[in-house]
Coordinates of C-alpha atoms and ligand atoms in Angstrom, one line a residue:
X1 CA 17.0 -0.4 48.0
X2 CA 19.6 -1.0 44.2
X3 CA 23.0 -1.7 44.7
X4 CA 24.3 1.4 42.7
X5 CA 28.0 0.2 41.0
X6 CA 30.2 2.6 41.7
X7 CA 31.3 5.6 39.1
X8 CA 30.7 8.9 38.9
X9 CA 27.5 10.2 39.7
X10 CA 27.6 14.1 37.8
X11 CA 23.4 13.9 38.7
X12 CA 20.8 13.0 40.2
X13 CA 19.6 11.9 37.0
X14 CA 22.0 9.3 37.0
X15 CA 20.2 6.8 39.7
X16 CA 17.5 7.4 38.6
X17 CA 18.3 6.4 35.0
X18 CA 19.9 3.2 36.4
X19 CA 16.9 2.4 39.0
X20 CA 14.2 1.8 36.6
X21 CA 16.8 0.0 34.0
X22 CA 18.1 -2.1 37.0
X23 CA 14.4 -3.6 37.7
X24 CA 13.7 -4.9 34.6
X25 CA 16.7 -7.0 35.9
X26 CA 20.0 -5.9 33.9
X27 CA 23.2 -6.5 34.6
X28 CA 24.5 -2.9 36.4
X29 CA 27.7 -2.8 33.6
X30 CA 24.5 -3.0 30.8
X31 CA 23.0 -0.1 32.3
X32 CA 26.0 1.7 32.8
X33 CA 26.4 1.9 29.3
X34 CA 23.0 2.8 28.8
X35 CA 23.4 6.1 31.7
X36 CA 26.5 6.6 29.1
X37 CA 24.4 6.8 25.9
X38 CA 21.7 8.7 28.3
X39 CA 19.5 6.7 27.9
X40 CA 16.8 7.8 31.0
X41 CA 13.7 6.0 30.7
X42 CA 13.1 2.6 28.9
X43 CA 11.0 2.2 26.4
X44 CA 7.9 0.8 26.7
X45 CA 8.9 -2.1 24.0
X46 CA 12.0 -2.4 26.5
X47 CA 9.6 -2.4 29.4
X48 CA 7.7 -5.0 28.2
X49 CA 10.3 -7.3 26.6
X50 CA 13.1 -7.4 28.7
X51 CA 11.8 -9.1 32.0
X52 CA 10.9 -12.1 29.7
X53 CA 13.6 -12.3 27.3
X54 CA 15.6 -12.3 30.3
X55 CA 14.4 -15.3 32.1
X56 CA 14.7 -17.2 28.7
X57 CA 11.2 -16.8 27.2
X58 CA 10.6 -16.4 23.2
X59 CA 9.2 -13.0 22.5
X60 CA 7.0 -11.8 19.8
X61 CA 6.8 -8.4 19.6
X62 CA 5.1 -5.6 17.4
X63 CA 7.4 -2.8 17.1
X64 CA 7.8 -0.3 14.1
X65 CA 11.1 1.4 14.0
X66 CA 11.7 3.9 16.7
X67 CA 10.4 2.4 19.5
X68 CA 13.8 0.8 21.7
X69 CA 13.7 -2.3 19.9
X70 CA 17.0 -2.8 18.6
X71 CA 18.0 -2.7 22.6
X72 CA 14.9 -4.1 23.9
X73 CA 16.1 -7.7 22.2
X74 CA 20.2 -6.5 22.6
X75 CA 20.7 -6.3 26.1
X76 CA 18.8 -9.5 27.4
X77 CA 21.0 -11.2 24.9
X78 CA 24.1 -9.9 25.6
X79 CA 22.9 -10.7 29.9
X80 CA 21.8 -13.7 28.8
X81 CA 25.8 -14.4 27.3
X82 CA 27.8 -12.7 29.7
X83 CA 25.5 -15.0 32.5
X84 CA 26.9 -18.1 30.1
X85 CA 30.0 -17.9 31.8
X86 CA 31.5 -19.2 27.7
X87 CA 34.4 -19.5 27.5
X88 CA 36.7 -20.0 23.7
X89 CA 33.6 -20.3 22.2
X90 CA 33.8 -19.5 18.9
X91 CA 30.5 -21.1 17.6
X92 CA 27.7 -17.5 18.1
X93 CA 25.2 -17.3 21.0
X94 CA 23.4 -15.3 19.4
X95 CA 22.0 -14.7 15.4
X96 CA 19.8 -11.8 14.8
X97 CA 18.3 -11.9 11.4
X98 CA 18.0 -8.2 9.7
X99 CA 15.6 -7.4 6.3
X100 CA 18.9 -5.0 4.7
X101 CA 22.5 -4.0 4.9
X102 CA 21.6 -0.9 6.7
X103 CA 19.7 -3.1 8.9
X104 CA 22.5 -5.0 9.8
X105 CA 25.1 -2.4 10.3
X106 CA 22.6 -0.1 12.5
X107 CA 22.1 -2.4 14.4
X108 CA 25.2 -4.2 14.5
X109 CA 26.4 -0.6 15.7
X110 CA 23.7 -1.1 18.5
X111 CA 25.1 -4.1 20.2
X112 CA 28.4 -3.0 20.4
X113 CA 27.8 -0.4 21.8
X114 CA 25.8 -2.4 23.7
X115 CA 27.9 -5.0 24.9
X116 CA 31.5 -2.7 25.5
X117 CA 31.2 -3.1 28.7
X118 CA 31.0 -7.2 28.6
X119 CA 33.5 -7.6 26.1
X120 CA 31.3 -9.5 23.5
X121 CA 32.6 -9.8 20.1
X122 CA 29.4 -8.8 17.2
X123 CA 29.9 -9.5 13.6
X124 CA 28.2 -7.7 11.2
X125 CA 27.9 -10.2 7.5
X126 CA 25.7 -9.2 5.1
X127 CA 26.1 -9.6 0.2
X128 CA 27.7 -7.3 -1.7
X129 CA 30.2 -6.7 1.0
X130 CA 33.9 -8.6 0.7
X131 CA 33.2 -11.9 2.3
X132 CA 37.2 -13.1 3.3
X133 CA 37.3 -10.7 6.3
X134 CA 33.2 -12.1 7.4
X135 CA 35.0 -15.8 7.1
X136 CA 38.6 -14.5 9.3
X137 CA 36.0 -13.1 12.1
X138 CA 33.9 -15.7 12.1
X139 CA 36.8 -18.5 12.4
X140 CA 38.4 -16.8 14.8
X141 CA 35.1 -16.9 17.2
X142 CA 32.2 -14.0 17.7
X143 CA 29.3 -14.3 20.7
X144 CA 26.9 -12.0 18.5
X145 CA 26.4 -12.4 14.4
X146 CA 23.8 -10.2 12.7
X147 CA 22.9 -11.0 9.0
X148 CA 21.3 -10.6 6.1
X149 CA 19.1 -14.1 5.4
X150 CA 21.0 -14.4 2.2
X151 CA 24.4 -14.3 3.7
X152 CA 23.8 -16.0 6.3
X153 CA 23.0 -19.3 4.2
X154 CA 26.1 -18.1 2.4
X155 CA 28.1 -18.1 5.0
X156 CA 25.8 -21.8 6.0
X157 CA 27.0 -23.5 3.2
X158 CA 30.7 -22.5 3.6
X159 CA 30.6 -24.0 7.3
X160 CA 31.9 -20.2 8.3
X161 CA 28.3 -20.0 10.2
X162 CA 27.5 -23.4 12.6
X163 CA 24.1 -22.5 14.1
X164 CA 24.6 -25.6 16.6
X165 CA 25.4 -24.0 19.5
X166 CA 22.7 -20.8 19.7
X167 CA 21.3 -20.0 22.4
X168 CA 19.1 -16.6 20.7
X169 CA 18.0 -15.9 17.4
X170 CA 16.6 -12.9 16.5
X171 CA 13.9 -12.1 13.6
X172 CA 13.7 -8.0 13.0
X173 CA 12.0 -6.4 10.3
X174 CA 10.4 -9.7 10.2
X175 CA 7.6 -8.9 8.1
X176 CA 9.8 -7.0 5.5
X177 CA 11.6 -10.0 5.4
X178 CA 8.9 -12.0 4.9
X179 CA 8.4 -9.4 1.4
X180 CA 11.9 -9.8 0.1
X181 CA 11.1 -13.2 -0.2
X182 CA 12.7 -14.4 1.9
X183 CA 10.6 -16.7 3.6
X184 CA 12.3 -19.6 2.6
X185 CA 16.0 -18.9 3.4
X186 CA 14.9 -18.3 6.7
X187 CA 12.8 -20.9 7.4
X188 CA 16.2 -22.9 5.9
X189 CA 18.2 -20.8 8.8
X190 CA 15.2 -21.3 12.0
X191 CA 15.4 -25.2 11.3
X192 CA 19.6 -25.4 11.8
X193 CA 19.2 -24.0 15.1
X194 CA 18.7 -26.3 18.1
X195 CA 15.4 -26.4 19.2
X196 CA 16.2 -25.7 22.8
X197 CA 17.2 -21.9 21.5
X198 CA 15.1 -18.8 23.0
X199 CA 13.3 -17.2 19.7
X200 CA 12.4 -13.1 19.3
X201 CA 10.9 -12.1 17.0
X202 CA 9.8 -8.2 16.0
X203 CA 7.2 -6.9 13.6
X204 CA 6.2 -3.7 12.5
X205 CA 2.5 -5.7 11.1
X206 CA 1.1 -8.5 12.1
X207 CA 0.1 -10.5 8.7
X208 CA -1.2 -14.1 8.9
X209 CA 2.3 -15.0 6.9
X210 CA 4.2 -14.1 10.2
X211 CA 1.5 -15.7 13.4
X212 CA 2.7 -19.0 10.5
X213 CA 5.9 -18.6 11.6
X214 CA 5.7 -17.8 14.6
X215 CA 3.4 -20.5 15.4
X216 CA 6.0 -23.4 13.8
X217 CA 9.2 -22.0 15.7
X218 CA 8.8 -20.3 18.8
X219 CA 6.8 -21.9 21.9
X220 CA 4.4 -20.4 23.7
X221 CA 6.0 -16.4 23.1
X222 CA 5.0 -13.3 24.7
X223 CA 2.8 -10.9 23.2
X224 CA 4.1 -7.4 23.6
X225 CA 2.9 -4.8 20.9
X226 CA 3.5 -1.0 21.1
X227 CA 1.1 1.5 19.0
X228 CA 2.6 3.7 17.4
X229 CA 3.2 7.3 18.9
X230 CA 1.0 9.7 17.8
X231 CA 2.6 12.7 16.6
X232 CA 0.2 15.7 18.6
X233 CA -2.1 18.1 16.0
X234 CA -0.3 21.2 14.7
X235 CA 3.4 19.8 16.0
X236 CA 6.5 20.6 13.9
X237 CA 7.2 16.7 11.6
X238 CA 11.1 15.9 13.1
X239 CA 13.4 15.8 10.6
X240 CA 17.0 13.8 11.3
X241 CA 19.4 15.8 11.8
X242 CA 22.9 14.5 10.8
X243 CA 26.6 16.5 10.1
X244 CA 30.0 15.1 8.9
X245 CA 32.7 16.5 10.0
X246 CA 34.7 16.8 6.7
X247 CA 37.7 19.3 6.3
X248 CA 37.5 21.5 4.6
X249 CA 39.5 21.0 1.0
X250 CA 37.2 18.0 0.8
X251 CA 33.2 18.9 1.1
X252 CA 32.7 18.6 -2.0
X253 CA 33.7 15.4 -3.1
X254 CA 32.2 14.1 0.1
X255 CA 29.2 15.3 -0.9
X256 CA 29.3 13.4 -3.3
X257 CA 29.6 10.6 -1.4
X258 CA 27.1 10.8 0.5
X259 CA 24.5 12.1 -1.0
X260 CA 24.9 8.7 -3.6
X261 CA 24.8 6.7 -0.7
X262 CA 21.9 8.8 1.1
X263 CA 19.5 9.6 -3.1
X264 CA 17.3 11.9 -2.0
X265 CA 14.1 12.2 -3.5
X266 CA 13.6 16.2 -3.5
X267 CA 16.6 17.7 -2.2
X268 CA 18.2 21.9 -1.7
X269 CA 22.1 21.9 -1.3
X270 CA 23.1 25.5 0.8
X271 CA 26.0 26.5 -1.3
X272 CA 27.7 30.0 0.0
X273 CA 29.0 31.4 -3.2
X274 CA 28.0 31.3 -7.1
X275 CA 31.7 29.9 -7.1
X276 CA 30.0 27.1 -4.2
X277 CA 27.3 26.4 -5.7
X278 CA 28.3 26.2 -10.0
X279 CA 31.5 23.9 -8.3
X280 CA 29.0 21.3 -6.2
X281 CA 26.4 21.5 -9.5
X282 CA 29.7 20.1 -11.4
X283 CA 30.5 17.8 -9.1
X284 CA 27.4 16.0 -8.7
X285 CA 26.2 15.9 -12.3
X286 CA 30.0 14.0 -12.9
X287 CA 29.0 11.7 -10.0
X288 CA 25.7 10.8 -12.1
X289 CA 22.8 12.7 -9.7
X290 CA 20.6 15.2 -11.4
X291 CA 22.4 17.9 -10.2
X292 CA 20.7 21.6 -11.4
X293 CA 22.1 25.3 -10.3
X294 CA 20.0 27.8 -9.6
X295 CA 22.1 31.8 -8.2
X296 CA 21.1 34.6 -8.4
X297 CA 23.1 34.8 -12.1
X298 CA 20.8 33.4 -13.7
X299 CA 18.0 35.7 -14.8
X300 CA 13.9 34.7 -13.0
X301 CA 13.3 32.9 -16.4
X302 CA 15.6 30.5 -15.7
X303 CA 15.0 29.9 -11.6
X304 CA 12.0 29.7 -12.6
X305 CA 12.3 26.9 -14.9
X306 CA 15.3 24.9 -12.6
X307 CA 12.6 25.0 -9.9
X308 CA 9.5 23.4 -12.4
X309 CA 12.0 20.6 -13.3
X310 CA 12.6 19.9 -9.1
X311 CA 8.5 19.7 -8.7
X312 CA 8.3 18.0 -11.2
X313 CA 11.1 15.7 -10.7
X314 CA 12.7 15.7 -14.1
X315 CA 16.2 17.0 -11.4
X316 CA 16.4 15.8 -8.3
X317 CA 18.6 18.4 -6.7
X318 CA 19.2 21.9 -6.1
X319 CA 22.0 23.2 -5.3
X320 CA 21.6 26.8 -4.1
X321 CA 23.0 30.0 -2.9
X322 CA 21.1 31.6 0.0
X323 CA 19.4 34.1 -1.8
X324 CA 18.3 32.7 -4.5
X325 CA 16.3 29.8 -2.3
X326 CA 14.7 32.6 -0.7
X327 CA 11.5 31.8 -0.2
X328 CA 11.7 28.4 -2.1
X329 CA 8.8 26.2 -0.9
X330 CA 8.7 23.1 -2.9
X331 CA 6.0 20.3 -0.9
X332 CA 8.3 17.4 -2.5
X333 CA 11.4 18.3 -0.6
X334 CA 13.3 15.7 1.1
X335 CA 16.6 16.4 2.4
X336 CA 18.2 19.7 2.9
X337 CA 22.0 19.9 2.2
X338 CA 24.4 22.1 3.4
X339 CA 27.5 22.3 2.2
X340 CA 28.5 24.7 4.3
X341 CA 27.8 25.1 8.5
X342 CA 25.5 28.2 7.6
X343 CA 27.1 30.9 10.2
X344 CA 23.6 32.6 12.0
X345 CA 21.6 29.1 13.4
X346 CA 18.2 31.6 12.7
X347 CA 18.9 30.4 8.6
X348 CA 19.5 27.2 10.2
X349 CA 15.8 26.0 11.6
X350 CA 15.1 28.7 8.4
X351 CA 16.7 26.1 5.9
X352 CA 15.8 22.6 7.4
X353 CA 12.0 23.6 8.3
X354 CA 11.5 23.0 5.0
X355 CA 10.9 19.6 5.1
X356 CA 9.4 16.7 7.0
X357 CA 5.8 18.5 5.8
X358 CA 2.3 16.9 6.1
X359 CA 3.8 13.9 7.7
X360 CA 6.7 13.1 5.4
X361 CA 10.4 12.4 7.0
X362 CA 12.8 15.0 6.7
X363 CA 16.7 14.8 7.0
X364 CA 18.9 17.7 7.0
X365 CA 22.8 16.9 6.3
X366 CA 25.5 19.4 7.1
X367 CA 28.9 19.2 6.4
X368 CA 31.3 20.4 9.1
X369 CA 35.1 21.7 8.7
X370 CA 36.8 22.0 11.5
X371 CA 36.6 25.7 11.5
X372 CA 32.3 25.6 11.6
X373 CA 31.7 23.1 15.2
X374 CA 32.2 26.1 16.6
X375 CA 28.9 27.8 14.2
X376 CA 27.4 24.0 15.0
X377 CA 27.9 24.8 18.4
X378 CA 25.3 27.8 18.2
X379 CA 22.5 26.1 15.9
X380 CA 22.8 23.3 18.9
X381 CA 22.3 25.2 21.7
X382 CA 19.3 27.2 19.7
X383 CA 17.6 23.9 19.4
X384 CA 17.9 22.7 22.3
X385 CA 19.6 19.1 21.4
X386 CA 22.8 17.9 19.8
X387 CA 23.0 17.4 15.8
X388 CA 24.6 13.2 15.6
X389 CA 28.3 12.7 14.2
X390 CA 28.1 10.0 11.0
X391 CA 30.9 8.9 9.3
X392 CA 31.5 9.5 6.2
X393 CA 31.2 6.8 3.4
X394 CA 35.3 5.5 2.9
X395 CA 35.3 4.2 -0.4
X396 CA 34.2 0.3 0.5
X397 CA 31.0 1.8 1.3
X398 CA 30.8 3.6 -1.6
X399 CA 31.5 0.2 -3.3
X400 CA 29.1 -1.3 -1.6
X401 CA 26.0 0.4 -2.2
X402 CA 26.5 0.7 -6.0
X403 CA 27.1 -4.0 -5.7
X404 CA 24.0 -3.6 -3.2
X405 CA 22.1 -1.6 -5.8
X406 CA 23.0 -3.2 -8.3
X407 CA 22.0 -6.8 -7.4
X408 CA 18.5 -4.7 -6.2
X409 CA 18.4 -3.4 -9.6
X410 CA 19.3 -6.8 -11.6
X411 CA 17.1 -9.1 -8.9
X412 CA 13.5 -6.9 -10.4
X413 CA 14.9 -7.4 -13.6
X414 CA 14.9 -11.4 -13.1
X415 CA 11.9 -11.2 -11.7
X416 CA 9.9 -9.0 -14.0
X417 CA 11.8 -10.6 -17.4
X418 CA 10.4 -14.4 -15.3
X419 CA 7.5 -12.9 -14.9
X420 CA 6.7 -12.5 -19.0
X421 CA 6.2 -15.1 -21.0
X422 CA 9.7 -16.6 -21.4
X423 CA 9.8 -17.8 -24.5
X424 CA 9.3 -14.6 -26.2
X425 CA 12.4 -12.5 -26.7
X426 CA 11.6 -9.7 -28.6
X427 CA 14.6 -7.4 -27.8
X428 CA 16.6 -10.6 -29.2
X429 CA 18.8 -10.7 -25.8
X430 CA 18.2 -14.2 -24.3
X431 CA 19.3 -15.7 -27.9
X432 CA 22.7 -14.0 -28.1
X433 CA 23.2 -14.5 -25.3
X434 CA 22.8 -18.2 -24.6
X435 CA 24.8 -18.3 -28.0
X436 CA 27.7 -16.5 -25.1
X437 CA 27.0 -18.9 -23.0
X438 CA 28.1 -21.7 -25.7
X439 CA 31.5 -20.2 -25.8
X440 CA 31.8 -18.6 -21.8
X441 CA 31.7 -19.6 -18.6
X442 CA 27.3 -18.6 -17.4
X443 CA 28.6 -16.5 -14.2
X444 CA 31.5 -14.7 -16.9
X445 CA 29.5 -14.4 -19.1
X446 CA 26.9 -12.2 -16.4
X447 CA 30.3 -10.6 -14.7
X448 CA 30.5 -8.8 -17.7
X449 CA 27.4 -8.2 -18.3
X450 CA 26.9 -6.6 -15.0
X451 CA 30.1 -4.6 -15.4
X452 CA 29.1 -3.1 -18.8
X453 CA 25.9 -1.3 -17.5
X454 CA 27.4 -0.7 -14.6
X455 CA 30.2 2.2 -16.3
X456 CA 30.1 5.7 -16.2
X457 CA 28.6 5.7 -12.8
X458 CA 31.9 6.4 -10.9
X459 CA 34.1 9.5 -9.9
X460 CA 38.3 10.0 -10.4
X461 CA 38.6 10.3 -6.6
X462 CA 36.2 6.9 -5.5
X463 CA 39.3 5.2 -4.4
X464 CA 40.6 8.1 -2.1
X465 CA 39.4 8.6 1.4
X466 CA 38.6 11.4 3.0
X467 CA 40.2 12.1 6.1
X468 CA 38.3 13.2 9.0
X469 CA 38.8 15.0 12.6
X470 CA 36.8 14.6 16.2
X471 CA 35.3 17.7 16.9
X472 CA 35.2 18.1 21.1
X473 CA 31.6 18.3 22.0
X474 CA 30.3 20.5 23.8
X475 CA 28.0 21.4 26.7
X476 CA 24.7 20.2 24.6
X477 CA 25.5 17.0 23.6
X478 CA 24.1 14.5 26.0
X479 CA 22.4 11.6 24.6
X480 CA 23.8 12.3 21.2
X481 CA 25.2 8.9 19.2
X482 CA 28.7 10.2 18.4
X483 CA 30.6 9.1 15.7
X484 CA 27.9 6.1 15.2
X485 CA 25.9 6.6 12.1
X486 CA 22.9 8.4 11.9
X487 CA 19.1 6.3 13.1
X488 CA 17.5 5.5 10.7
X489 CA 14.6 7.6 11.5
X490 CA 16.0 10.1 13.8
X491 CA 15.8 8.8 17.1
X492 CA 13.1 7.2 19.3
X493 CA 9.7 8.4 19.3
X494 CA 9.9 9.0 15.2
X495 CA 8.5 5.8 13.8
X496 CA 5.5 6.0 10.9
X497 CA 2.5 8.3 12.0
X498 CA -0.9 6.6 11.7
X499 CA -3.0 8.1 8.9
X500 CA -4.5 11.9 9.1
X501 CA -8.2 11.3 10.6
X502 CA -10.9 10.5 7.0
X503 CA -7.3 8.9 5.4
X504 CA -5.8 5.7 4.7
X505 CA -3.3 4.9 4.1
X506 CA -1.7 2.5 1.0
X507 CA 1.2 0.6 0.4
X508 CA 3.1 0.5 -2.9
X509 CA 5.1 -2.6 -3.4
X510 CA 8.5 -0.2 -4.7
X511 CA 10.4 2.1 -3.4
X512 CA 13.0 4.2 -4.0
X513 CA 15.6 1.6 -5.2
X514 CA 13.6 1.3 -8.1
X515 CA 13.6 4.9 -7.9
X516 CA 10.5 6.5 -6.8
X517 CA 9.8 9.2 -6.0
X518 CA 6.7 11.2 -4.2
X519 CA 6.2 12.5 -7.8
X520 CA 6.1 9.2 -9.4
X521 CA 3.8 7.9 -6.6
X522 CA 1.4 11.3 -6.9
X523 CA 1.6 10.7 -11.2
X524 CA 0.8 6.8 -10.8
X525 CA -2.7 7.7 -8.4
X526 CA -3.4 10.2 -10.8
X527 CA -3.6 8.5 -13.9
X528 CA -5.3 5.7 -12.6
X529 CA -7.7 6.8 -10.7
X530 CA -9.9 9.4 -10.5
X531 CA -7.8 10.8 -7.4
X532 CA -6.4 14.7 -7.9
X533 CA -3.0 15.0 -7.2
X534 CA -5.0 17.3 -4.2
X535 CA -6.5 14.3 -2.4
X536 CA -2.8 12.9 -1.8
X537 CA -1.8 13.0 0.8
X538 CA 1.7 12.1 2.9
X539 CA 3.8 10.0 1.6
X540 CA 6.3 8.5 2.6
X541 CA 9.0 6.5 0.3
X542 CA 11.2 3.5 1.5
X543 CA 13.7 1.6 0.8
X544 CA 11.7 -1.2 -1.0
X545 CA 8.4 0.1 -0.6
X546 CA 5.9 3.6 -0.5
X547 CA 3.1 4.7 1.9
X548 CA 0.8 6.9 0.4
X549 CA -2.3 8.8 2.2
X550 CA -5.5 9.4 0.0
X551 CA -9.2 9.8 1.5
X552 CA -10.8 7.0 3.3
X553 CA -13.4 7.5 0.9
X554 CA -11.5 7.4 -1.6
X555 CA -9.7 3.6 -1.4
X556 CA -12.2 1.6 -2.9
X557 CA -12.8 2.9 -6.0
X558 CA -9.6 3.8 -6.3
X559 CA -8.1 0.4 -5.2
X560 CA -11.3 -0.8 -7.6
X561 CA -9.8 0.9 -10.7
X562 CA -6.1 0.2 -10.1
X563 CA -6.7 -3.2 -10.0
X564 CA -4.2 -3.6 -7.3
X565 CA -1.1 -2.7 -9.9
X566 CA 0.3 -0.1 -10.9
X567 CA 3.1 0.9 -13.1
X568 CA 6.2 2.8 -11.5
X569 CA 9.2 3.8 -13.2
X570 CA 8.0 1.6 -15.8
X571 CA 7.9 -1.2 -13.3
X572 CA 4.1 -2.7 -11.9
X573 CA 4.8 -3.0 -8.6
X574 CA 1.7 -3.4 -6.3
X575 CA -1.0 -1.1 -4.5
X576 CA -3.1 -1.7 -1.4
X577 CA -4.4 -0.2 2.3
X578 CA -0.9 0.0 4.2
X579 CA -1.8 -3.4 7.0
X580 CA 0.3 -2.0 10.1
X581 CA -1.9 1.9 9.0
X582 CA -5.2 -0.2 9.0
Ligands
AMP1 P1 15.6 1.4 17.5 O1 13.6 1.7 17.7 O2 15.5 0.4 18.4 O3 15.6 1.5 16.2 O4 16.4 2.6 18.4 C1 15.8 3.9 17.8 C2 16.4 4.9 18.1 O5 16.6 5.1 19.7 C3 17.7 4.6 19.0 O6 19.0 5.4 18.4 C4 18.9 4.3 20.0 O7 20.1 4.4 20.2 C5 17.0 5.0 20.9 N1 17.3 4.9 22.5 C6 16.2 2.9 22.6 N2 15.6 2.8 23.7 C7 16.2 4.3 24.3 C8 15.7 4.8 25.2 N3 15.5 3.9 26.3 N4 16.2 6.2 26.0 C9 16.7 7.3 24.9 N5 16.9 6.9 23.7 C10 16.3 5.5 23.1

């Protein structure tokens, strides 16, 4: 019999939960948190990795997001931390490297949660956020650091991040990090860690570069491979649903911020009244988002034109009343946004049924003023699960996101410029910059240029925090991520699907960060190969890459005619078979 720790068990399931996780060798203090989070059984990647990791082995795992990999590496790391008996140690015990700020924050949230009962000090450090507070926290002492590679190097160079006492290093989404050009940074970081530390590497794909990295820096790793979860034929694709608790007077402002961070490629924003439609459209347009109104007061011709503009990508957001949007079926739709919670739960289900078609990722965002919480509860009862609540972006989030976007755009521009003939200064910009450099510090010239390019995309209330409130949870919320960030792909088991029968998936090296939308991919393929729009299947736009399904029999021909490159949003992007899918 397992020796179960005491706490208020409310049903038999808790015991089953605990037994399954305890059997993997996890500490009761960690298992208690999992129980509270509503995790019932270990996911396959957890069952396979946790025992080896607790035993101190290196693990090389192939698993995509949504498989539960964060807990798979996070829990054993926390357990080993608890067992290490460290006291007053300032230097980190564990380091997790993640490709993006988003993922770093997500991993940080998860590990903080998992480690809450053992008093783990967890810190996320990433570019685009002020470095001062990160320096301060590191100085006070941190057990686990979750970092993007660039910021980790920066902090190491400043002597703030010491890796000489490190016991565990994790590379999360290693393939993404290599694709983003972090190979050198990663090696520098790994070389700064002690030779006998444990190394864990997770990657959705296992290209040769990853194998080489593992061979160089890991010791006889245990290999763990988890197949992607199949979505059965005919099953409705799942939609990532998120609610934001915001006082009614702030819903429109909050929506502007959320959409600025979320950057949908094609969305319908549902409003209750025509007046709301106009006000919301104005606010969103004022933020530099491409939004257009659709309501019954417009004549049919005008309405058709607006819908057409969303379809062909000339606008991103359609702000509409339920009535005006009735019967609208827009294939490319990525997001459904509820400026108000619909009173009837069926209307909600109907609205969100418009996204997530044909294997595409769908997102549903709902703003919930306190008076509408009961409507949300009714919806949760109808759909049989709770809608996770996410925090409204803060002023800092907004600033960090804008900086990060600027950084990505700058990097892309720099790389594009470098690829072109550097001597050919056709537009004279090079010479102009040279002359300014003679007069000012190059860093000041660059900063001024960036500020100049960024003007105009802000809103007057960008410096005001939006108040929020905590709603009491109803009965349907077991296992919900309370107040946490929304899951990237809507929770467990919703990782990328395999391509459909007879289709293959292509990888395109440009995504949301470059402003790519599904229609751009369709356009590029249709222009540059013999494919027609009808041949093109599911399209997924990720932050820095996109995936598109095309018929297998046409793939070689397409790749040959495009010679591995295409032009998206005026920039070159590589196109090849997706290694993860083929
Ligand atoms: P990840 O693949 O780490 O991004 O995890 C995806 C989602 O699955 C997260 O929302 C986790 O909270 C959730 N999750 C992880 N492990 C389990 C589990 N054993 N049972 C239920 N949910 C889980």
